[in-house]
PDB file of C-alpha atoms in Angstrom:
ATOM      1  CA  UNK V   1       8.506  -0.539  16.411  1.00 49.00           C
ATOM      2  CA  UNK V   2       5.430  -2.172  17.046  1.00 50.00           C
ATOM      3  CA  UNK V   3       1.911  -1.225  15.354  1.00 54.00           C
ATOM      4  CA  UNK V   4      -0.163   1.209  17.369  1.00 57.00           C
ATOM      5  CA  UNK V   5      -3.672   0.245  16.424  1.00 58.00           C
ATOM      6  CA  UNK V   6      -6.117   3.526  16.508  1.00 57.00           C
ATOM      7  CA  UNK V   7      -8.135   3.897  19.337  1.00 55.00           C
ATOM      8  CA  UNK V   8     -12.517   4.626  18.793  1.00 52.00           C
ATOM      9  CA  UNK V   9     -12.649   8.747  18.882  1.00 52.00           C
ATOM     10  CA  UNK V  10     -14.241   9.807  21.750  1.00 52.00           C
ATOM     11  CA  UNK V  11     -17.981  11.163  21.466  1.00 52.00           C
ATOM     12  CA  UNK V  12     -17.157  14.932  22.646  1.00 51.00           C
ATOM     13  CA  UNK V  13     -20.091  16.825  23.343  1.00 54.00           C
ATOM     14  CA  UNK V  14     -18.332  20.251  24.432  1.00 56.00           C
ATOM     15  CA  UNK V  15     -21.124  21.941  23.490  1.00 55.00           C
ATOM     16  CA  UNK V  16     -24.101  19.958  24.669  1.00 57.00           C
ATOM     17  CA  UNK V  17     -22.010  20.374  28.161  1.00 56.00           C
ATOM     18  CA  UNK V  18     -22.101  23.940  28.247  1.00 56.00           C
ATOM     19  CA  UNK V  19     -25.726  23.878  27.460  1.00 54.00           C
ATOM     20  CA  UNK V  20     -26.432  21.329  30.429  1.00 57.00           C
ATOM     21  CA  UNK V  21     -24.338  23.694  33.025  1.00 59.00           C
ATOM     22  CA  UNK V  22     -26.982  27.004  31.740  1.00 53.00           C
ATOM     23  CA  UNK V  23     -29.870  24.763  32.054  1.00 55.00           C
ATOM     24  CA  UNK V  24     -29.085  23.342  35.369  1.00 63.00           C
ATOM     25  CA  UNK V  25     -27.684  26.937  36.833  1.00 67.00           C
ATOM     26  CA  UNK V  26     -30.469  29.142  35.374  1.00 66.00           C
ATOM     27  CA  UNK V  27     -33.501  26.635  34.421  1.00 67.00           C
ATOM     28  CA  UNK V  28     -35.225  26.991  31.012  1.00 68.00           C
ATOM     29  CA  UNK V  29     -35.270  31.175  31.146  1.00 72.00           C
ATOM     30  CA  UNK V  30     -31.298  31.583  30.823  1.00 68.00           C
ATOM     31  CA  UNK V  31     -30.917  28.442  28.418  1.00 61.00           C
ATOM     32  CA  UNK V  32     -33.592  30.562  25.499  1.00 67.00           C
ATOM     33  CA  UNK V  33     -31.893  33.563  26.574  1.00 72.00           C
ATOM     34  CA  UNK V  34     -28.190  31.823  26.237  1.00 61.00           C
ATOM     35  CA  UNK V  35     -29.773  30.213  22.976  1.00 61.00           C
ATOM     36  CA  UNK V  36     -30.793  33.953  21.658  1.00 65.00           C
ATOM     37  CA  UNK V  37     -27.360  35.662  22.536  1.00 67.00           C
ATOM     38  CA  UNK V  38     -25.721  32.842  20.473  1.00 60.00           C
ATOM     39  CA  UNK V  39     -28.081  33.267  17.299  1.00 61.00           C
ATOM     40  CA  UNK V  40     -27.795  37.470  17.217  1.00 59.00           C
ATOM     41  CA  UNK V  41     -24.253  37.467  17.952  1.00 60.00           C
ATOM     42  CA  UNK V  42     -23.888  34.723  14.974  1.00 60.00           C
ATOM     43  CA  UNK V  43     -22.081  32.884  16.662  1.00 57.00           C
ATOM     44  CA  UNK V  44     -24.663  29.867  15.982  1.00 56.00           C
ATOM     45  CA  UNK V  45     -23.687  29.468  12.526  1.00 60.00           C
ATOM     46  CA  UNK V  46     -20.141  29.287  13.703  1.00 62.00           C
ATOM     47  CA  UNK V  47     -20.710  26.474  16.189  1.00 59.00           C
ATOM     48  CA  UNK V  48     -23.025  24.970  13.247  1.00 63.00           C
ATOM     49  CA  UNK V  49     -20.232  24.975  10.989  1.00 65.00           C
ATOM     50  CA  UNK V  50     -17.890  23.792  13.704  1.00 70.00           C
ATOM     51  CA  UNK V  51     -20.229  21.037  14.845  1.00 69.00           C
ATOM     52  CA  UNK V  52     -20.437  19.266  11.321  1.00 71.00           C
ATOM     53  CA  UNK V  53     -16.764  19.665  10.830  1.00 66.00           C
ATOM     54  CA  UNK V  54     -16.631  18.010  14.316  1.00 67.00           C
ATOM     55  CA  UNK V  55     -19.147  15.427  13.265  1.00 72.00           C
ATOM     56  CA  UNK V  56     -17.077  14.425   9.958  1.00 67.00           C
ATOM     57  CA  UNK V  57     -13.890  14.159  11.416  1.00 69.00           C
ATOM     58  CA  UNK V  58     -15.960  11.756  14.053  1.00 72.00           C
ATOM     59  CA  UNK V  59     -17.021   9.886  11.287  1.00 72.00           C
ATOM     60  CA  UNK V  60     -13.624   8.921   9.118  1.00 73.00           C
ATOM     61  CA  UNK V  61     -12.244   8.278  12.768  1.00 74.00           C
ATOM     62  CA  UNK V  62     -14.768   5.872  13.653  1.00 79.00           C
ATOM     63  CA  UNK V  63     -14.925   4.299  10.080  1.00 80.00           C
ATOM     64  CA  UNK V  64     -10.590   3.554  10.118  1.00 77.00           C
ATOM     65  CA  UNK V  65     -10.549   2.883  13.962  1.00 82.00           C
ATOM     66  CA  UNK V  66     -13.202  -0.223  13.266  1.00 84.00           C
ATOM     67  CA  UNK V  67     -11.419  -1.325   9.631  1.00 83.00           C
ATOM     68  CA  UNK V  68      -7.577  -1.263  11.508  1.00 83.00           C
ATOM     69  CA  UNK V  69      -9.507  -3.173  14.416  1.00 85.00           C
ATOM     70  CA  UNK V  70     -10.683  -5.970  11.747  1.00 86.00           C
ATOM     71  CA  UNK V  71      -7.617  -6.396  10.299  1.00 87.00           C
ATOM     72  CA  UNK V  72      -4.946  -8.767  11.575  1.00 88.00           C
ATOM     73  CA  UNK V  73      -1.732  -7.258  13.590  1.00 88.00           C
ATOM     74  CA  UNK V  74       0.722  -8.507  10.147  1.00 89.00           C
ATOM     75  CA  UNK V  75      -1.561  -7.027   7.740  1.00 90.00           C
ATOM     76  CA  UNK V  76      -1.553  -3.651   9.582  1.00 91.00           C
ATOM     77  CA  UNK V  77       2.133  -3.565  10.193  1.00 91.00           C
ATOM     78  CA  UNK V  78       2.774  -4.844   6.053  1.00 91.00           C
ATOM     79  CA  UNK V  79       0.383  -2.023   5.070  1.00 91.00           C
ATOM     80  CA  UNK V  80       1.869   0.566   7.338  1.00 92.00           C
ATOM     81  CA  UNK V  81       5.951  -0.305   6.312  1.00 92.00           C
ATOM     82  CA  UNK V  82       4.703  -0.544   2.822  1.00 91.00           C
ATOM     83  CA  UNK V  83       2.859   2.793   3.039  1.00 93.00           C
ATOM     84  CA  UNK V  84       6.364   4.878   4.922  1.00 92.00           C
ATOM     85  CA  UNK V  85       8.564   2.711   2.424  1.00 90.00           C
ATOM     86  CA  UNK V  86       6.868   4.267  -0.790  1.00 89.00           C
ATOM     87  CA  UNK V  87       6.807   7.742   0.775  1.00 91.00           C
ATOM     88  CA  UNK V  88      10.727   7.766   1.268  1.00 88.00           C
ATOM     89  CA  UNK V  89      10.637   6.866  -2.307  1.00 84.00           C
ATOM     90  CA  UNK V  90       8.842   9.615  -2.692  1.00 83.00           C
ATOM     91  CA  UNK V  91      11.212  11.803  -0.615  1.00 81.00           C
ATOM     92  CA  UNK V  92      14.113  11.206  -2.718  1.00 77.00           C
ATOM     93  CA  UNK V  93      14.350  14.593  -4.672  1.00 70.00           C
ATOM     94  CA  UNK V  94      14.063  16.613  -1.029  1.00 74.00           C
ATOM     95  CA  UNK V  95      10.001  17.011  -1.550  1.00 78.00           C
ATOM     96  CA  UNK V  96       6.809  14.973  -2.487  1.00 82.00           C
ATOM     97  CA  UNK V  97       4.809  15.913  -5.141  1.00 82.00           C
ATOM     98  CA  UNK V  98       1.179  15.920  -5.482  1.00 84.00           C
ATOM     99  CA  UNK V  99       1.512  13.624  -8.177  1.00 83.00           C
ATOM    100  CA  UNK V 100       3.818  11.085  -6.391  1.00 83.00           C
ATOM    101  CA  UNK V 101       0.957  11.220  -3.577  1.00 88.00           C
ATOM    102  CA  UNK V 102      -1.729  10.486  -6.405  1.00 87.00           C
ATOM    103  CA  UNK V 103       0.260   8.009  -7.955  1.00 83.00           C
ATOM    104  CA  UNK V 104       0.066   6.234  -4.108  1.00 88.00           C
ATOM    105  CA  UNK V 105      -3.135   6.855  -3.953  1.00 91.00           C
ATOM    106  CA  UNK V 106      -4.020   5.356  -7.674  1.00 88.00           C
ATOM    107  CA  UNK V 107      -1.986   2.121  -6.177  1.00 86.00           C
ATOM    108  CA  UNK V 108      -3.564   1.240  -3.495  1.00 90.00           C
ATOM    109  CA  UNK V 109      -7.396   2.302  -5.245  1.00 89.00           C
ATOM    110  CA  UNK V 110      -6.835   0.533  -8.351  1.00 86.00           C
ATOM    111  CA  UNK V 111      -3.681  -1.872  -7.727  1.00 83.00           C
ATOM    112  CA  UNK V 112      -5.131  -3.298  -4.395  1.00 86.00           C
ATOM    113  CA  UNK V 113      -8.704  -2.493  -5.236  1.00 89.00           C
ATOM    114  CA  UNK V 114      -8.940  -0.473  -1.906  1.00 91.00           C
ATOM    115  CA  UNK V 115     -12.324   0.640  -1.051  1.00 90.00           C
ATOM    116  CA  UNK V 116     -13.240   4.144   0.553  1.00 88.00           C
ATOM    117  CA  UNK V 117     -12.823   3.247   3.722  1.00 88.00           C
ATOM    118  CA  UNK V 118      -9.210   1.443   3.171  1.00 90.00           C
ATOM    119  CA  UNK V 119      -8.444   4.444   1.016  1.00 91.00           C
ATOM    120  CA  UNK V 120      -9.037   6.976   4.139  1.00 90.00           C
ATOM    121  CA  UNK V 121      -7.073   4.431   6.328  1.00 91.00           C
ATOM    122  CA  UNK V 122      -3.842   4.873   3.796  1.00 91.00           C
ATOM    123  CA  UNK V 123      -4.609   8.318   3.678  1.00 91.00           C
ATOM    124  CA  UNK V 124      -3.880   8.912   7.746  1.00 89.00           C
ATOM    125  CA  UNK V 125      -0.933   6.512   7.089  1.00 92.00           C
ATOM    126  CA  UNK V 126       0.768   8.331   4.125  1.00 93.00           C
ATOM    127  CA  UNK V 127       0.209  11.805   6.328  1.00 91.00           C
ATOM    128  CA  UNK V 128       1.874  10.181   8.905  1.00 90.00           C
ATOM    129  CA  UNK V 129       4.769   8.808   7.002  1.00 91.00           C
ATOM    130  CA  UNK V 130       5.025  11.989   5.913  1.00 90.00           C
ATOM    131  CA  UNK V 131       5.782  13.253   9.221  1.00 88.00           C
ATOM    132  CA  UNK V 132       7.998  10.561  10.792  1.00 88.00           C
ATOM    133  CA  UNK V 133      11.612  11.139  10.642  1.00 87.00           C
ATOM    134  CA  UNK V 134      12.412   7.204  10.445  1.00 89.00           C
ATOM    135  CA  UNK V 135      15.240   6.371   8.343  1.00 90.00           C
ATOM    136  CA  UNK V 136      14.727   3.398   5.049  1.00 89.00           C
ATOM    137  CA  UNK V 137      17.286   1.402   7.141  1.00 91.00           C
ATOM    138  CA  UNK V 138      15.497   1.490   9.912  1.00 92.00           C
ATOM    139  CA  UNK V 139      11.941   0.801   8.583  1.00 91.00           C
ATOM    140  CA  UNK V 140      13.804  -2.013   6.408  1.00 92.00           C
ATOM    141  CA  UNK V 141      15.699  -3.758   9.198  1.00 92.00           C
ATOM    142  CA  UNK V 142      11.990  -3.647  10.886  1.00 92.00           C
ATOM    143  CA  UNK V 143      10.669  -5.206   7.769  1.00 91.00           C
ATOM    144  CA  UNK V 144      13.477  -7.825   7.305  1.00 92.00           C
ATOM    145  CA  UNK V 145      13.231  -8.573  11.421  1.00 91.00           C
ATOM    146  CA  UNK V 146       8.962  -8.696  11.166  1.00 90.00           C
ATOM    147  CA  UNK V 147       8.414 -11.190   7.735  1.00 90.00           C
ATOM    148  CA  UNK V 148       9.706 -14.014   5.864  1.00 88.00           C
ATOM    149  CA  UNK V 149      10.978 -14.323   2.493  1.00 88.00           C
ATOM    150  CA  UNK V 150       7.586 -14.532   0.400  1.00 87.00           C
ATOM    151  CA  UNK V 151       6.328 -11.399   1.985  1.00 89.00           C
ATOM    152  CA  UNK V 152       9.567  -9.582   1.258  1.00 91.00           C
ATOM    153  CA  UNK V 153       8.761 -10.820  -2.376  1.00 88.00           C
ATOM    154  CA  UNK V 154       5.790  -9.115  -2.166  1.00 87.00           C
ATOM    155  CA  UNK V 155       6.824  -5.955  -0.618  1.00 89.00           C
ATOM    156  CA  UNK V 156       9.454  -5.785  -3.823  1.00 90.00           C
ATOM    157  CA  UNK V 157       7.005  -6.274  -6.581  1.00 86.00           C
ATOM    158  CA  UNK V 158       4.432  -3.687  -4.969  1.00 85.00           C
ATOM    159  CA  UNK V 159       7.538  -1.324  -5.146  1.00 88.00           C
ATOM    160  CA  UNK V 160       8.084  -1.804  -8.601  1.00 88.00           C
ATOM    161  CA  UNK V 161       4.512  -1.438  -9.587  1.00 84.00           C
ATOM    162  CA  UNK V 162       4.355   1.911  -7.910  1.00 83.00           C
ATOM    163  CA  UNK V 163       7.812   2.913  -9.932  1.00 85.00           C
ATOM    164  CA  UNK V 164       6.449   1.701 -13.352  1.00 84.00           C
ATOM    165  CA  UNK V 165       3.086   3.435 -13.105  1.00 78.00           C
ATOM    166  CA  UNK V 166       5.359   6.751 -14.767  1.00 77.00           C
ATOM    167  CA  UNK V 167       5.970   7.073 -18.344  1.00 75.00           C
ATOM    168  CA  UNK V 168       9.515   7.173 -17.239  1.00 82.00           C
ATOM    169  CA  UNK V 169      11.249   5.841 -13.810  1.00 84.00           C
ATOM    170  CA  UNK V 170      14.441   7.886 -12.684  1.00 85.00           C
ATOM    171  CA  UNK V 171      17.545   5.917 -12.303  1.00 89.00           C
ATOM    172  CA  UNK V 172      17.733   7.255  -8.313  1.00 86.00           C
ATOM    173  CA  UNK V 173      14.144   5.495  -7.913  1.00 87.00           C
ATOM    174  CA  UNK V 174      15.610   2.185  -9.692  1.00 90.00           C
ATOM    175  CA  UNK V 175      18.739   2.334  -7.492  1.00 91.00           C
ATOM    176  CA  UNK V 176      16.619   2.409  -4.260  1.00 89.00           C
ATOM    177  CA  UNK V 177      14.290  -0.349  -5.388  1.00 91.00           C
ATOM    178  CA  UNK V 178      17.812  -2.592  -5.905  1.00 92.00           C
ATOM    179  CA  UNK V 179      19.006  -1.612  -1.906  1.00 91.00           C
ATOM    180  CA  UNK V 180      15.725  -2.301  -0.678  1.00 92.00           C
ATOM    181  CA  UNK V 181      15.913  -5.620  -2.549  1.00 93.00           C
ATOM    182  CA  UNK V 182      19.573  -6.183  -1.210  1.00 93.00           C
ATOM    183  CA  UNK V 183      18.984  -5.010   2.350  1.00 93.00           C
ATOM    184  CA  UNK V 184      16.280  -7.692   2.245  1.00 92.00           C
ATOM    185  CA  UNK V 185      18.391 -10.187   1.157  1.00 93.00           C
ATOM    186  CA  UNK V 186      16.463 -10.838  -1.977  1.00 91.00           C
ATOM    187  CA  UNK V 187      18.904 -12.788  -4.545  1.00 88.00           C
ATOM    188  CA  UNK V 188      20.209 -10.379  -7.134  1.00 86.00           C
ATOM    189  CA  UNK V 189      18.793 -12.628  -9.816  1.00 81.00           C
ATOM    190  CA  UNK V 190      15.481 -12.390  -8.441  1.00 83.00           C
ATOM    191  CA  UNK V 191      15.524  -8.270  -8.005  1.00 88.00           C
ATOM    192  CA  UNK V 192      17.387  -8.001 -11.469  1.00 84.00           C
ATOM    193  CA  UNK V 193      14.581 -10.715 -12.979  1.00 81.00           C
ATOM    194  CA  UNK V 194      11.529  -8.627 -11.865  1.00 84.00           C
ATOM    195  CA  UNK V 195      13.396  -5.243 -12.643  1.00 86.00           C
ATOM    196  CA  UNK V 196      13.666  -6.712 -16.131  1.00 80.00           C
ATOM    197  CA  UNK V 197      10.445  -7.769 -16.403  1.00 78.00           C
ATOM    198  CA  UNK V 198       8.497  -4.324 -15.371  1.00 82.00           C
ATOM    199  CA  UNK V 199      10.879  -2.577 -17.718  1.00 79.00           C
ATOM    200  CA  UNK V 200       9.907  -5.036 -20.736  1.00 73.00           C
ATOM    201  CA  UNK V 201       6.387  -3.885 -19.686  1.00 67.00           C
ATOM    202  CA  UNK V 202       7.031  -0.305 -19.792  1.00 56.00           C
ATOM    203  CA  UNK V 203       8.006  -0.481 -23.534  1.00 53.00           C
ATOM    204  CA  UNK V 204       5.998  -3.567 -24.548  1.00 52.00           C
ATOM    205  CA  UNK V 205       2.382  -2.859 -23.090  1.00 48.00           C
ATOM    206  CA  UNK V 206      -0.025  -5.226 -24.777  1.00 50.00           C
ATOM    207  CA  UNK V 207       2.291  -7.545 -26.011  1.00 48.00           C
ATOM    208  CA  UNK V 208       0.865  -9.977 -28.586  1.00 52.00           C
ATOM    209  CA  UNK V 209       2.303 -12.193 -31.650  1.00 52.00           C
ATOM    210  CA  UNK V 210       5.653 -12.303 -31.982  1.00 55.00           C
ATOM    211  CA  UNK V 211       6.165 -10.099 -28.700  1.00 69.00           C
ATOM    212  CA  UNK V 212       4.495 -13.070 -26.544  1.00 79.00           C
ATOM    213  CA  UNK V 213       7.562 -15.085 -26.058  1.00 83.00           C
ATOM    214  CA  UNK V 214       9.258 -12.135 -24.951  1.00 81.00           C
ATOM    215  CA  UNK V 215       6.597 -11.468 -22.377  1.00 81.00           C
ATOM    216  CA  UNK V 216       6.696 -14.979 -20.962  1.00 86.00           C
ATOM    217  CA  UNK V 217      10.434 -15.327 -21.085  1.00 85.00           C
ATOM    218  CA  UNK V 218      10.796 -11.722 -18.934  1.00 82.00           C
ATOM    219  CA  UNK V 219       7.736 -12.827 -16.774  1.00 84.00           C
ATOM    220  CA  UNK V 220      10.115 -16.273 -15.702  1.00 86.00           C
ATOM    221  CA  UNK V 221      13.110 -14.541 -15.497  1.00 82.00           C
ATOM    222  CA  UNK V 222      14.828 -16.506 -18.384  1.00 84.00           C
ATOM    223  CA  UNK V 223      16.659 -14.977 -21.695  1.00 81.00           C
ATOM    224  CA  UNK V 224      15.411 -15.271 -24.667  1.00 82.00           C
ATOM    225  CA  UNK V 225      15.500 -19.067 -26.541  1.00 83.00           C
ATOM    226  CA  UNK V 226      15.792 -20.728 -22.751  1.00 85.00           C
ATOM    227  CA  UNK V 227      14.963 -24.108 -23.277  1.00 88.00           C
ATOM    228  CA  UNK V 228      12.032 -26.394 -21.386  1.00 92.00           C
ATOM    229  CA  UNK V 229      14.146 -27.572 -18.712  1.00 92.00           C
ATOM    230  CA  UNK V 230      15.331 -23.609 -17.855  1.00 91.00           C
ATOM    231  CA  UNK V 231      11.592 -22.860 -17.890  1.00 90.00           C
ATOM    232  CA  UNK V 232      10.541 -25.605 -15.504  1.00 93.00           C
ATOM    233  CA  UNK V 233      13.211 -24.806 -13.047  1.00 92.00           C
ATOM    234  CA  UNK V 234      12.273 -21.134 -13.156  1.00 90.00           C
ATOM    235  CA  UNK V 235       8.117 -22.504 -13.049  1.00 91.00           C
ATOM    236  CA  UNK V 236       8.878 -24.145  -9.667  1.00 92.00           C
ATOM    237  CA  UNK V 237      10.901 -21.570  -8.222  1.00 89.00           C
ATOM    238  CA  UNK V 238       8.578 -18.466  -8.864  1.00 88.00           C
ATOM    239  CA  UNK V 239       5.652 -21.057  -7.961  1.00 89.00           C
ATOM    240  CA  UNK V 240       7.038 -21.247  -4.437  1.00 87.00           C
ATOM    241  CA  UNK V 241       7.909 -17.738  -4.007  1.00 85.00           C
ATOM    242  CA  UNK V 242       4.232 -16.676  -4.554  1.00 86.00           C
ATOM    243  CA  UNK V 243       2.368 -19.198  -3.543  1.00 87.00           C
ATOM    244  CA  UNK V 244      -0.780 -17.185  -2.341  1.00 87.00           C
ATOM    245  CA  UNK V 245      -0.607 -19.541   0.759  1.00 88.00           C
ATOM    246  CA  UNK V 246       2.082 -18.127   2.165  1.00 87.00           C
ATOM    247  CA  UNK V 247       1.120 -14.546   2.755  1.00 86.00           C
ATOM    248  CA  UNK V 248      -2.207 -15.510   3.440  1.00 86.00           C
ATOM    249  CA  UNK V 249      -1.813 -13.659   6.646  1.00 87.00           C
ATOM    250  CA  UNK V 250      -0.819 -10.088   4.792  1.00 89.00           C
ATOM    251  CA  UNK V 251      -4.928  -9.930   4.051  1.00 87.00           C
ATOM    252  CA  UNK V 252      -7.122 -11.064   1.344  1.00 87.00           C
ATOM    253  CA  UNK V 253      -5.388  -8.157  -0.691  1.00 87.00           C
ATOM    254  CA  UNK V 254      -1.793  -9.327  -0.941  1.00 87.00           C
ATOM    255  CA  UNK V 255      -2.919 -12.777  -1.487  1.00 88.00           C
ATOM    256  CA  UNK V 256      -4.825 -11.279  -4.172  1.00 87.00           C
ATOM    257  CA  UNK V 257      -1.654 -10.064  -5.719  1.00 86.00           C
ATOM    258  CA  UNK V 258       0.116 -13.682  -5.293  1.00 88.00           C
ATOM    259  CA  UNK V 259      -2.413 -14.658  -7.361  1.00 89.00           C
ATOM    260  CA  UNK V 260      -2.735 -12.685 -10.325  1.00 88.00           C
ATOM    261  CA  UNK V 261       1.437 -13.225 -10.210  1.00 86.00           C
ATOM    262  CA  UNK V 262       0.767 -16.939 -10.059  1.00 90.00           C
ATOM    263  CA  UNK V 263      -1.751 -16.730 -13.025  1.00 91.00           C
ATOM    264  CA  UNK V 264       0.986 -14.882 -14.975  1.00 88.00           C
ATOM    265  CA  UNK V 265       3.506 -17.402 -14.535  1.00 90.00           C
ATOM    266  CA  UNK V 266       1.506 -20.298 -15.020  1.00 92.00           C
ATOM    267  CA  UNK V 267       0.397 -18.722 -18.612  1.00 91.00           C
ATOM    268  CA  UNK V 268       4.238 -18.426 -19.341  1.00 90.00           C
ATOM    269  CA  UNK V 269       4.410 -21.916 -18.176  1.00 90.00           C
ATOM    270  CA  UNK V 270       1.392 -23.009 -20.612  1.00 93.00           C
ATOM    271  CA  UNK V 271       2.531 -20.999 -22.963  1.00 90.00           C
ATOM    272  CA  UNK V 272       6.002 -22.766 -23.266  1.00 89.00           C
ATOM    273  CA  UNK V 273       4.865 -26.229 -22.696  1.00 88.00           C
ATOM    274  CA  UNK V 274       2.127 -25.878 -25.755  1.00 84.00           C
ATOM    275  CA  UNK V 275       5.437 -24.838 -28.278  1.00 75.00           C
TER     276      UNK V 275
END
């Protein structure tokens, strides 16, 4: 299903109509005395109240319309899959929870470094994939059908990072993260590697000393006591998988996330190659 960009909100100006009809069918007399019934029947401070409403709503409209018109047509549609793919994470226990809704939120704000006006963007999004009635299957096969391998990396390890920002991930949130890995054809070592290496995070945070080899082996995917030739196979394969290069087109955002992957892996890298 192809992106439908968001079209400028029209200017409106119900009001300012009406007005123009009472001027131009009574002159100046009937618009004061229209003017007057309006402010003793207080119905002015309703229209007031109405009008700024009106005016705000205007606003956020204009503000996403002009960001989703900046952005390129693969950046939308990555956002927008990524965006209904974490909600039906979400929707796993029957119902989504404030909290899973702030923990979106927190992802985008603090993961992706989302500004307000990206933030309000993913905010019409997520009430939106809260509405559709599109299966994971079919969002997935749209997914699969739409990008390439590296972005399907991506789409994985943004999945992850939403799971492991709770104390504790649910086994039923795991299991969907492993068929959205195998409906994308993602090599099980590759799903089970990053799995692995989020879950090493969860109950390592801040791993220094003797913890450090732990961290690197987990962040290349290789057991403990692999030896240089396992880590410079695993170097070059991660190194092509998230190459920033290559989802360059995603926005300045995902690239951003190739990156700080690429910086972790190359510290593994240095830190093996200096032992």
């Amino acid at each position: 299903m192809q992106y439908q960009r968001r079209q400028q909100p029209g200017c409106g100006g119900c009001l300012l109509l009406v007005l123009l009809f009472v001027f131009i069918s009574g002159g100046a007399p009937a618009l004061i005395s229209f003017l007057g019934t309006l402010i003793y029947s207080g119905l002015a401070g309703v229209l007031l109240f109405i009008a700024l409403f009106w005016g705000f709503t205007f606003w956020i409209q204009r503000k996403v319309a002009t960001y989703e018109q900046s952005q390129t047509d693969s950046h939308n549609r990555f956002v927008s899959l990524l965006v209904q793919i974490l909600i039906h994470i979400a929707k796993i226990d029957g119902r989504i929870s404030r909290e899973e809704i702030q923990t979106i939120h927190r992802f985008f704000q603090y993961n992706l470094h989302y500004n307000q006006t990206q933030m309000l963007w993913v905010k019409e999004l997520i009430k939106e994939a809260t509405n559709s009635r599109q299966s994971l299957e079919t969002l997935l096969l749209e997914f699969k059908s739409t990008f390439a391998y590296e972005p399907r990396i991506i789409l994985l390890e943004l999945v992850y990072q939403v799971l492991f920002t709770k104390a504790s991930v649910p086994e039923n949130e795991l299991e969907i993260a492993r068929r959205i890995a195998a409906f994308l054809d993602i090599p099980l070592y590759d799903q089970r590697t990053m799995e692995a290496k989020y879950r090493y995070r969860g109950h390592q945070p801040g791993a220094t000393g003797r913890d450090m080899a732990e961290q690197h082996y987990a962040t290349l995917g290789l057991a403990k006591g692999a030896d240089m030739e396992e880590v410079k196979k695993a170097y070059r394969k991660l190194s092509m998988q998230y190459h920033p290069d290559k989802v360059r087109h995603l926005g300045d955002e995902f690239r951003a996330v190739a990156e700080e992957k690429m910086k972790e892996i190359n510290q593994a890298y240095d830190y093996f190659k200096k032992q």
